[in-house]
PDB file of C-alpha atoms in Angstrom:
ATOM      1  CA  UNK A   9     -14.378  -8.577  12.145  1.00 43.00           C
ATOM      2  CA  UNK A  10     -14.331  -4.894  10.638  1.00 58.00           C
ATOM      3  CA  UNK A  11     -11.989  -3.663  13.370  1.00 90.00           C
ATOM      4  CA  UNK A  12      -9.432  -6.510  13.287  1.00 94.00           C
ATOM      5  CA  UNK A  13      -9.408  -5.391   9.629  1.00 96.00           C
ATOM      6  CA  UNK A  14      -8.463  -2.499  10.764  1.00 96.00           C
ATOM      7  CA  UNK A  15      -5.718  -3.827  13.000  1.00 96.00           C
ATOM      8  CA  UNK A  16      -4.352  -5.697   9.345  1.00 96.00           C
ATOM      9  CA  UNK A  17      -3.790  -2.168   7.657  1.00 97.00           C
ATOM     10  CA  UNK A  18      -1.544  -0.961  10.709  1.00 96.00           C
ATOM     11  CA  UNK A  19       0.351  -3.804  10.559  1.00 96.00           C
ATOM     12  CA  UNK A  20       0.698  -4.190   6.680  1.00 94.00           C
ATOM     13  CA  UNK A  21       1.866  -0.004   6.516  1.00 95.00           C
ATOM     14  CA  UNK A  22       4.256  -1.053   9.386  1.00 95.00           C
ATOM     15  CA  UNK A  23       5.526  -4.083   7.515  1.00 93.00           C
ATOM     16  CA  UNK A  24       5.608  -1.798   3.952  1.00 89.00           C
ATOM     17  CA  UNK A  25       8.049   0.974   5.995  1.00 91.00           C
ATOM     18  CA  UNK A  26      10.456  -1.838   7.285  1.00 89.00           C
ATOM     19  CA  UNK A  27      10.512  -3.130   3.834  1.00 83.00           C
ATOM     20  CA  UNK A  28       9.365  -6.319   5.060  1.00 89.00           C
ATOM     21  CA  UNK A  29       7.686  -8.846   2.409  1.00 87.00           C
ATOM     22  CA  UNK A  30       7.176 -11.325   4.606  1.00 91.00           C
ATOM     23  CA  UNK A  31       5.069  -9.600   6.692  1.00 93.00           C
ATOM     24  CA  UNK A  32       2.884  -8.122   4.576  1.00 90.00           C
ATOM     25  CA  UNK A  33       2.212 -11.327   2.417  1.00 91.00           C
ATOM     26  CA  UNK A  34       1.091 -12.867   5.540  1.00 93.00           C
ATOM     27  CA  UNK A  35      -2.011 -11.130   5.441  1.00 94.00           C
ATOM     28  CA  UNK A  36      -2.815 -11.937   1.852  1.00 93.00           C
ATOM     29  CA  UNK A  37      -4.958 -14.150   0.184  1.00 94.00           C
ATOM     30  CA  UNK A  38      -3.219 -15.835  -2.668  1.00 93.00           C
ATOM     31  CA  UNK A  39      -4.546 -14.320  -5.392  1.00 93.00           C
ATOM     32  CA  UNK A  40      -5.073 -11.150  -3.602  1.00 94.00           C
ATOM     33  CA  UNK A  41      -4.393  -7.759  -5.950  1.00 93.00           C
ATOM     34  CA  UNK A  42      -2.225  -4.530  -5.509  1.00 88.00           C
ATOM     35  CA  UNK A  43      -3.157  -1.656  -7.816  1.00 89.00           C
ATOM     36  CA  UNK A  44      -0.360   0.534  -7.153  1.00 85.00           C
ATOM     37  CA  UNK A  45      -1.070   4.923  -8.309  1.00 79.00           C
ATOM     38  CA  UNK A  46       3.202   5.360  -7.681  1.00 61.00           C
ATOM     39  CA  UNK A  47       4.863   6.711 -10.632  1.00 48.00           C
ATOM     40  CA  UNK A  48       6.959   4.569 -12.781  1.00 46.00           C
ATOM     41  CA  UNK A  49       8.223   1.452 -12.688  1.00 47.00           C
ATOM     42  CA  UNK A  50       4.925   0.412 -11.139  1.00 49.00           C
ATOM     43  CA  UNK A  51       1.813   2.896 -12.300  1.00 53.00           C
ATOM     44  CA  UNK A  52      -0.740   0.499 -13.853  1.00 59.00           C
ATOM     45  CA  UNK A  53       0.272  -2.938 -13.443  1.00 68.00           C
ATOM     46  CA  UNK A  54      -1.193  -4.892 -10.830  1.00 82.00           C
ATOM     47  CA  UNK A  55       0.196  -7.304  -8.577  1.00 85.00           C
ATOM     48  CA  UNK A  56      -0.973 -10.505  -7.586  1.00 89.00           C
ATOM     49  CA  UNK A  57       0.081 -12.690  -4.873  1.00 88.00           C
ATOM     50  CA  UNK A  58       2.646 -13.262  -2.335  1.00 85.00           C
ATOM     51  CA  UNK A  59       5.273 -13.647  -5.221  1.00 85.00           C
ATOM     52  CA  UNK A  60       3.735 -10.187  -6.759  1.00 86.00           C
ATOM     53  CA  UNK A  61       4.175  -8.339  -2.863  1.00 81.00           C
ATOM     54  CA  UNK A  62       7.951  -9.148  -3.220  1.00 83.00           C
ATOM     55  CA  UNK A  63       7.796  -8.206  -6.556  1.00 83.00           C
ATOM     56  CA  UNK A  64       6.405  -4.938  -5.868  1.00 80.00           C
ATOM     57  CA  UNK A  65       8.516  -4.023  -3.282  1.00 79.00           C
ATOM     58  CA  UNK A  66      12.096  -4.737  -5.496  1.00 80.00           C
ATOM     59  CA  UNK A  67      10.290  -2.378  -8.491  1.00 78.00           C
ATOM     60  CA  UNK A  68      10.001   0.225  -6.301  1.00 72.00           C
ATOM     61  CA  UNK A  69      12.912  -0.017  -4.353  1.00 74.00           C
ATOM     62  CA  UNK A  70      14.165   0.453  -8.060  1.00 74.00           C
ATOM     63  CA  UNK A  71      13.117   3.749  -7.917  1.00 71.00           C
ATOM     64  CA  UNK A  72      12.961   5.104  -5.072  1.00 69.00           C
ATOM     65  CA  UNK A  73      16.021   5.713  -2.028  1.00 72.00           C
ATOM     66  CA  UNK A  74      13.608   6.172   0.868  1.00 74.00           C
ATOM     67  CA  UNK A  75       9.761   5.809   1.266  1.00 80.00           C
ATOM     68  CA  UNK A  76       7.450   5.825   4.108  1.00 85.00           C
ATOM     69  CA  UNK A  77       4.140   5.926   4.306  1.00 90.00           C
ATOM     70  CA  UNK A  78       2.436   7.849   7.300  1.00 94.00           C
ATOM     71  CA  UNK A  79      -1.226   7.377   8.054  1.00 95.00           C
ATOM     72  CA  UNK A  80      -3.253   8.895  10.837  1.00 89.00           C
ATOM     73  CA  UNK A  81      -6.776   8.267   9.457  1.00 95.00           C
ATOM     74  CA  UNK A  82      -8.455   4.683   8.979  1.00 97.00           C
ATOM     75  CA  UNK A  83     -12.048   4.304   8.593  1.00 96.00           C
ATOM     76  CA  UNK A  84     -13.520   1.137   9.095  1.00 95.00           C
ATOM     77  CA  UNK A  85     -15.916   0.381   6.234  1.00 95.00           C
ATOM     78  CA  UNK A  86     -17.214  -3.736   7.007  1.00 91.00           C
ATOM     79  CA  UNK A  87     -15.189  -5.763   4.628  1.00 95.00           C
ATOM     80  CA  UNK A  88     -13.024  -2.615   3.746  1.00 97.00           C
ATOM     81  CA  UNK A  89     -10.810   0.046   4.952  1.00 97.00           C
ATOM     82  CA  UNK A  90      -9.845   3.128   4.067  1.00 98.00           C
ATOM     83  CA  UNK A  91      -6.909   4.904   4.934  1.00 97.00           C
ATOM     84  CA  UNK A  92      -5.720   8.787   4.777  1.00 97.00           C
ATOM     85  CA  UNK A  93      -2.284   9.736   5.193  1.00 96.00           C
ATOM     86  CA  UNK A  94       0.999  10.513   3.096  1.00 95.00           C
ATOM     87  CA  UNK A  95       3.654   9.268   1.113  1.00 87.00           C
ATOM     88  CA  UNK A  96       7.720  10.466   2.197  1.00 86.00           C
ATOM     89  CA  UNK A  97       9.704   9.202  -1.003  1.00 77.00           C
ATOM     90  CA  UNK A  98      13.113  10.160  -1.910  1.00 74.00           C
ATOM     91  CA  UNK A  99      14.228   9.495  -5.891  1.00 76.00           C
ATOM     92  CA  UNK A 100      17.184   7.498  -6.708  1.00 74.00           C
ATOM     93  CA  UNK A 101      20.030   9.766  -7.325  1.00 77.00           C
ATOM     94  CA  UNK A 102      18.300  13.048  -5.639  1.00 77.00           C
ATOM     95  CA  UNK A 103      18.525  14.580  -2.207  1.00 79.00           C
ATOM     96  CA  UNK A 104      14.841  15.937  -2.665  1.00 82.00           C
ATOM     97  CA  UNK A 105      12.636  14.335  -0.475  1.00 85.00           C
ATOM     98  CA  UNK A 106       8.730  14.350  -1.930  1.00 84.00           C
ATOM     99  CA  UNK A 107       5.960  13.825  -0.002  1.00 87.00           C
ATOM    100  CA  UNK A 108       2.384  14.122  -1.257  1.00 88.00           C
ATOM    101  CA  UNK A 109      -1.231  12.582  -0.364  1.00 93.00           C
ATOM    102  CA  UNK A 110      -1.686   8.739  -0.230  1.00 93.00           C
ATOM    103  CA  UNK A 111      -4.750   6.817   0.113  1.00 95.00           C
ATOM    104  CA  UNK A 112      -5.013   3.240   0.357  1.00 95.00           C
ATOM    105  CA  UNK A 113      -8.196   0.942  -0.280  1.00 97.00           C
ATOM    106  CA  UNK A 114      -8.027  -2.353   1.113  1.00 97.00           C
ATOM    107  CA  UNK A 115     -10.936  -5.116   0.437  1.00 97.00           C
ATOM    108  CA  UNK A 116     -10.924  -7.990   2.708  1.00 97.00           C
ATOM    109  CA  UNK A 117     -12.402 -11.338   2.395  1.00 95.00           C
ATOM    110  CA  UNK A 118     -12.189 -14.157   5.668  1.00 93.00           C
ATOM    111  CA  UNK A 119      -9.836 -11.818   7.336  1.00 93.00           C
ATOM    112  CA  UNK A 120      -7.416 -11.902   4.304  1.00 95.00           C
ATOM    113  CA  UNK A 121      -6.576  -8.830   1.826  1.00 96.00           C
ATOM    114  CA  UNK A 122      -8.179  -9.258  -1.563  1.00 96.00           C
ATOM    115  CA  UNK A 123      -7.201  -6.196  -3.507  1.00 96.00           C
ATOM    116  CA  UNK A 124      -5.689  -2.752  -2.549  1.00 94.00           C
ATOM    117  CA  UNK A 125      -5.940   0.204  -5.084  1.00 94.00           C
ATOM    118  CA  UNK A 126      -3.474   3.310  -3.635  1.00 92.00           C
ATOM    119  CA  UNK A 127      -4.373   6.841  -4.897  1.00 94.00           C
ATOM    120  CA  UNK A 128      -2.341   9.808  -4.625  1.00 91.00           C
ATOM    121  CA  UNK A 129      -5.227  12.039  -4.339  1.00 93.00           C
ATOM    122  CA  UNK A 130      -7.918  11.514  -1.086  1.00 96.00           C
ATOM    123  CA  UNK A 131     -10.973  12.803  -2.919  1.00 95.00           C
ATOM    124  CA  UNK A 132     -10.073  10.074  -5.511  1.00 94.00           C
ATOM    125  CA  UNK A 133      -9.772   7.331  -2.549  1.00 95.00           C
ATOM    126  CA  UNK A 134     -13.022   8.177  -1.324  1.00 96.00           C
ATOM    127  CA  UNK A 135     -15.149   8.627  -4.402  1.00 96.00           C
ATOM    128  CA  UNK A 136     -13.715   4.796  -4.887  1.00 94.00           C
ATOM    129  CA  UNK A 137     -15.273   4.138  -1.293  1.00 96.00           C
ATOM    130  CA  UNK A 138     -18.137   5.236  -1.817  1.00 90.00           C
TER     131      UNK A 138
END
């Protein structure tokens, strides 16, 4: 089951680049959580839900021009994954593209997501692991 979980992450950071909310609520159990660590409009609120997804996507396409996330390191942890890569954002209203660390810590539950918590800091990510 652990690797298909696996599978799920690729597919949701695909669906997050094209902007694609339908995609990445399809994996998502309906009360599932996102605990975003982006700056501003979304630091510290959590979203919950298909109808939070969506929501979470329009805040930060509020904010920022551009963003991609680019992740070369997944490790399969049973009902969890973690996964290592980057963040490429570009601010509203700048031509400075950013990019920094990004972690992502997805919890799983009959092949559905349950929560994420993103960290822009690894060692953070993986101290959260365990």
């Amino acid at each position: 089951m652990s690797s298909a979980n696996v599978e799920i992450v690729r597919r949701q950071i695909d669906a997050f680049n094209r902007g694609d909310p339908d995609a990445i609520a399809a994996d998502w159990h309906p009360e599932g959580t996102w605990e975003p660590a982006s700056v501003a409009p979304v630091e510290g609120r959590p979203y919950v839900g298909p109808e939070g997804l969506r929501q979470f996507l329009a805040d930060y396409a509020e904010t920022w021009d551009e963003f991609r996330l680019n992740y070369a390191s997944f490790a399969d942890l049973g009902e969890r994954v973690l996964a290592l890569g980057s963040i490429e954002v570009r601010h509203r209203g700048s031509d400075l593209p950013i990019c920094r660390p990004h972690a992502m810590l997805y919890e799983f539950s009959d092949g559905k997501i349950v929560r994420l918590r993103s960290f822009l800091d690894h060692g953070e990510a993986q101290a959260a692991a365990g």
